[in-house]
Amino acid sequence: MKGLLITFEGTEGSGKSTQISLLANRLREMGRIVRTLREPGGTPIGEEIRHTLKHSQNNQAMSSEAELLLMNASRAQLVREVIRPALAAGEIILCDRFYDSTTAYQGYGRQLDLHMVDLIISAAVGETRPDLTLLLLVTTEMSEQRRLARQSTLPFMRDRMEEADRAFFERVQQGYTEIAQAHPNRVRSLDASGSVDLVRDSIWKCVVPLLEAPPAA
Ligand code: TMP
């Protein structure tokens, strides 16, 4: 059976992790082998990089360019250590963020040159591209509320990525809109402000066509 790479994108608090676990359960019930991953992270090396990017005491002075390269160092490792072998074995991979996050956060959010961002992404992923990207959309206000609520429950987990101002997150949101427009066949934008069940059902409608067996010759 052909492997599939499905990526989930969206701002903080868009409900990606809840939806990933619902979809993973449903696919497993159908007998598919499913692997869930997150970026940055997903390998021992990637998880160390994640810590450096988000929680390390020593990350305050990180430049946007270093951030871009670290995100993609984690990704390069994940693609080679996990994603390519799993796809070759016919697994379905559900990845919480992939390279569209780099375009949205480092390209639009940090305002790095988009051509340079594309080149770095290409070096990290090569030909390994998602079969489907589910972009979960909530308003910047809803995202901010959920982000602040999460911070108040984890007061000791400082997260450098979440320290950016509202204008940054508005640019990220705009970036996602432009990514979806540029890749209409791959990226499906879904309203994620509704109930968990509604979002789950719209995700399922996007995934089913990929699971159907090809017609017999
Ligand atoms: P999260 O796993 O809680 O979503 O945290 C990951 C953070 O890293 C989030 O703020 C988005 C950000 N990020 C980037 O800025 N660029 C990237 O390429 C990726 C994968 C994540």
Short mmCIF file of C-alpha atoms and ligand atoms in Angstrom, two decimals:
data_model
loop_
_atom_site.label_atom_id
_atom_site.label_comp_id
_atom_site.label_asym_id
_atom_site.label_seq_id
_atom_site.Cartn_x
_atom_site.Cartn_y
_atom_site.Cartn_z
CA MET A 1 0.00 0.00 0.00
CA LYS A 2 1.23 3.47 -0.87
CA GLY A 3 2.41 5.61 2.02
CA LEU A 4 0.89 9.03 2.56
CA LEU A 5 2.24 12.22 4.07
CA ILE A 6 -0.49 14.45 5.49
CA THR A 7 0.56 17.67 7.18
CA PHE A 8 -1.42 19.88 9.54
CA GLU A 9 -0.85 23.61 9.59
CA GLY A 10 -2.26 26.64 11.34
CA THR A 11 -1.52 29.16 14.05
CA GLU A 12 -1.29 28.32 17.75
CA GLY A 13 -4.56 27.08 19.20
CA SER A 14 -6.09 25.96 15.90
CA GLY A 15 -6.72 22.47 17.30
CA LYS A 16 -4.16 20.57 15.24
CA SER A 17 -3.14 18.08 17.90
CA THR A 18 -6.72 17.13 18.80
CA GLN A 19 -7.56 16.56 15.15
CA ILE A 20 -4.39 14.60 14.49
CA SER A 21 -5.19 12.14 17.24
CA LEU A 22 -8.82 11.75 16.07
CA LEU A 23 -7.71 11.10 12.50
CA ALA A 24 -4.96 8.71 13.61
CA ASN A 25 -7.47 6.66 15.61
CA ARG A 26 -9.91 6.47 12.73
CA LEU A 27 -7.25 5.37 10.24
CA ARG A 28 -5.91 2.77 12.69
CA GLU A 29 -9.40 1.37 13.11
CA MET A 30 -9.36 0.81 9.34
CA GLY A 31 -6.18 -1.21 9.74
CA ARG A 32 -3.73 1.39 8.45
CA ILE A 33 -0.36 1.89 10.08
CA VAL A 34 -0.23 5.50 11.22
CA ARG A 35 2.67 7.50 12.56
CA THR A 36 2.17 10.90 14.17
CA LEU A 37 5.03 13.37 14.19
CA ARG A 38 5.63 16.99 15.15
CA GLU A 39 7.91 19.70 13.93
CA PRO A 40 10.29 20.95 15.06
CA GLY A 41 11.13 17.60 16.65
CA GLY A 42 10.14 14.03 15.91
CA THR A 43 13.66 12.56 16.24
CA PRO A 44 16.10 12.66 19.18
CA ILE A 45 18.17 15.28 17.34
CA GLY A 46 15.04 17.22 16.36
CA GLU A 47 13.73 17.25 19.93
CA GLU A 48 17.02 18.78 21.12
CA ILE A 49 16.72 21.41 18.41
CA ARG A 50 13.10 22.02 19.48
CA HIS A 51 14.27 22.67 23.01
CA THR A 52 16.89 25.13 21.76
CA LEU A 53 14.32 26.96 19.63
CA LYS A 54 11.57 27.14 22.21
CA HIS A 55 12.55 26.62 25.82
CA SER A 56 16.32 26.91 26.32
CA GLN A 57 17.52 29.57 28.81
CA ASN A 58 20.10 30.56 26.20
CA ASN A 59 17.88 31.26 23.21
CA GLN A 60 16.96 34.93 23.79
CA ALA A 61 19.43 36.32 21.25
CA MET A 62 18.56 33.91 18.44
CA SER A 63 18.58 35.57 15.03
CA SER A 64 15.81 34.92 12.52
CA GLU A 65 18.33 33.29 10.19
CA ALA A 66 19.52 30.89 12.92
CA GLU A 67 15.87 30.10 13.63
CA LEU A 68 15.27 29.33 9.94
CA LEU A 69 18.28 27.02 9.77
CA LEU A 70 17.48 25.21 13.02
CA MET A 71 13.88 24.56 11.95
CA ASN A 72 15.23 23.05 8.77
CA ALA A 73 18.01 21.10 10.45
CA SER A 74 15.35 19.39 12.52
CA ARG A 75 13.31 18.82 9.33
CA ALA A 76 16.24 17.43 7.33
CA GLN A 77 16.81 14.85 10.06
CA LEU A 78 13.13 13.95 10.35
CA VAL A 79 12.76 13.47 6.58
CA ARG A 80 15.75 11.14 6.35
CA GLU A 81 15.49 9.28 9.64
CA VAL A 82 11.72 8.80 9.80
CA ILE A 83 9.53 10.12 6.99
CA ARG A 84 11.17 8.53 3.94
CA PRO A 85 11.53 5.05 5.49
CA ALA A 86 7.94 5.16 6.82
CA LEU A 87 6.52 6.21 3.44
CA ALA A 88 8.50 3.44 1.76
CA ALA A 89 6.92 0.97 4.21
CA GLY A 90 3.41 2.17 3.26
CA GLU A 91 2.66 4.04 6.48
CA ILE A 92 0.40 7.07 6.79
CA ILE A 93 2.24 9.95 8.41
CA LEU A 94 0.34 12.73 10.14
CA CYS A 95 2.73 15.58 10.79
CA ASP A 96 1.93 18.47 13.12
CA ARG A 97 3.50 21.25 11.00
CA PHE A 98 5.93 20.89 8.09
CA TYR A 99 7.59 23.34 5.73
CA ASP A 100 4.57 25.62 5.27
CA SER A 101 5.19 26.65 8.89
CA THR A 102 8.63 27.87 7.84
CA THR A 103 7.17 29.92 4.99
CA ALA A 104 4.49 31.36 7.29
CA TYR A 105 6.60 31.98 10.43
CA GLN A 106 10.11 32.68 9.15
CA GLY A 107 9.11 34.01 5.72
CA TYR A 108 6.03 36.10 6.52
CA GLY A 109 6.29 36.39 10.34
CA ARG A 110 10.03 37.17 10.61
CA GLN A 111 10.02 38.73 7.14
CA LEU A 112 12.99 36.79 5.80
CA ASP A 113 13.50 36.72 2.04
CA LEU A 114 10.99 34.20 0.66
CA HIS A 115 13.34 32.96 -2.06
CA MET A 116 16.04 32.17 0.51
CA VAL A 117 13.43 30.45 2.68
CA ASP A 118 12.39 28.28 -0.28
CA LEU A 119 15.97 27.30 -1.01
CA ILE A 120 16.60 26.22 2.58
CA ILE A 121 13.34 24.25 2.65
CA SER A 122 14.29 22.49 -0.58
CA ALA A 123 17.64 21.50 0.88
CA ALA A 124 15.85 20.04 3.91
CA VAL A 125 13.07 18.10 2.15
CA GLY A 126 14.18 17.50 -1.44
CA GLU A 127 11.41 15.60 -3.21
CA THR A 128 9.60 14.67 0.01
CA ARG A 129 6.44 16.77 -0.24
CA PRO A 130 3.04 16.33 1.44
CA ASP A 131 0.22 14.54 -0.40
CA LEU A 132 -2.24 16.74 1.47
CA THR A 133 -1.97 19.73 3.79
CA LEU A 134 -4.84 20.58 6.11
CA LEU A 135 -4.76 24.23 7.09
CA LEU A 136 -6.88 24.80 10.20
CA LEU A 137 -7.99 28.41 10.32
CA VAL A 138 -9.03 30.34 13.41
CA THR A 139 -8.97 34.12 13.82
CA THR A 140 -5.87 35.79 15.23
CA GLU A 141 -7.95 36.75 18.29
CA MET A 142 -9.04 33.17 18.97
CA SER A 143 -5.50 31.92 18.44
CA GLU A 144 -4.17 34.55 20.86
CA GLN A 145 -6.76 33.67 23.52
CA ARG A 146 -5.93 29.96 23.30
CA ARG A 147 -2.19 30.68 23.34
CA LEU A 148 -2.50 32.84 26.47
CA ALA A 149 -4.75 30.26 28.15
CA ARG A 150 -2.15 27.56 27.48
CA GLN A 151 0.66 29.77 28.83
CA SER A 152 -1.26 30.27 32.07
CA THR A 153 -1.52 26.50 32.57
CA LEU A 154 2.20 26.00 31.88
CA PRO A 155 3.72 28.98 33.72
CA PHE A 156 7.21 27.49 33.93
CA MET A 157 7.49 26.54 30.25
CA ARG A 158 8.72 29.76 28.65
CA ASP A 159 8.32 29.50 24.85
CA ARG A 160 10.42 31.91 22.79
CA MET A 161 8.25 31.34 19.69
CA GLU A 162 5.17 32.55 21.56
CA GLU A 163 6.80 35.79 22.72
CA ALA A 164 6.29 37.52 19.36
CA ASP A 165 3.79 40.39 19.14
CA ARG A 166 0.35 40.40 17.56
CA ALA A 167 1.61 41.94 14.29
CA PHE A 168 3.89 38.91 13.88
CA PHE A 169 0.98 36.48 14.25
CA GLU A 170 -1.12 38.54 11.83
CA ARG A 171 1.66 38.25 9.25
CA VAL A 172 1.83 34.49 9.89
CA GLN A 173 -1.92 34.27 9.27
CA GLN A 174 -1.55 36.25 6.05
CA GLY A 175 1.30 33.94 5.02
CA TYR A 176 -0.91 30.89 5.42
CA THR A 177 -3.63 32.52 3.30
CA GLU A 178 -1.12 33.15 0.52
CA ILE A 179 0.32 29.62 0.75
CA ALA A 180 -3.18 28.16 0.37
CA GLN A 181 -3.83 30.34 -2.66
CA ALA A 182 -0.55 29.35 -4.26
CA HIS A 183 -1.10 25.57 -3.77
CA PRO A 184 -4.82 24.93 -4.21
CA ASN A 185 -4.40 21.25 -5.11
CA ARG A 186 -2.35 20.35 -2.06
CA VAL A 187 -3.60 22.72 0.66
CA ARG A 188 -7.19 22.55 1.97
CA SER A 189 -8.22 25.46 4.19
CA LEU A 190 -10.75 24.49 6.84
CA ASP A 191 -12.67 26.69 9.26
CA ALA A 192 -11.46 25.41 12.64
CA SER A 193 -13.53 27.74 14.81
CA GLY A 194 -16.46 25.29 14.93
CA SER A 195 -16.91 22.22 17.12
CA VAL A 196 -14.28 19.48 17.24
CA ASP A 197 -16.73 17.11 15.54
CA LEU A 198 -17.43 19.50 12.66
CA VAL A 199 -13.74 20.02 12.00
CA ARG A 200 -13.14 16.26 12.27
CA ASP A 201 -15.80 15.62 9.62
CA SER A 202 -14.43 18.18 7.19
CA ILE A 203 -10.95 16.73 7.60
CA TRP A 204 -12.27 13.25 6.90
CA LYS A 205 -13.86 14.42 3.64
CA CYS A 206 -10.45 15.64 2.47
CA VAL A 207 -8.64 12.45 3.48
CA VAL A 208 -11.02 9.80 2.10
CA PRO A 209 -10.20 10.34 -1.59
CA LEU A 210 -6.54 9.63 -0.85
CA LEU A 211 -7.41 6.27 0.72
CA GLU A 212 -9.47 4.93 -2.14
CA ALA A 213 -7.79 2.13 -3.99
CA PRO A 214 -6.86 2.92 -7.60
CA PRO A 215 -9.27 1.41 -10.16
CA ALA A 216 -8.37 -2.11 -11.28
CA ALA A 217 -6.55 -2.18 -14.62
P1 TMP B 1 4.11 23.89 18.47
O1 TMP B 1 4.66 22.51 18.28
O2 TMP B 1 3.55 24.11 19.85
O3 TMP B 1 3.20 24.30 17.36
O4 TMP B 1 5.36 24.86 18.44
C1 TMP B 1 6.14 25.00 17.33
C2 TMP B 1 6.45 26.47 17.14
O5 TMP B 1 7.45 26.61 16.15
C3 TMP B 1 5.26 27.27 16.69
O6 TMP B 1 5.33 28.55 17.29
C4 TMP B 1 5.48 27.41 15.20
C5 TMP B 1 6.99 27.43 15.09
N1 TMP B 1 7.55 26.93 13.84
C6 TMP B 1 8.21 27.82 13.00
O7 TMP B 1 8.32 28.99 13.33
N2 TMP B 1 8.75 27.34 11.85
C7 TMP B 1 8.68 26.03 11.48
O8 TMP B 1 9.19 25.65 10.42
C8 TMP B 1 7.99 25.12 12.36
C9 TMP B 1 7.90 23.68 12.00
C10 TMP B 1 7.45 25.62 13.52
#
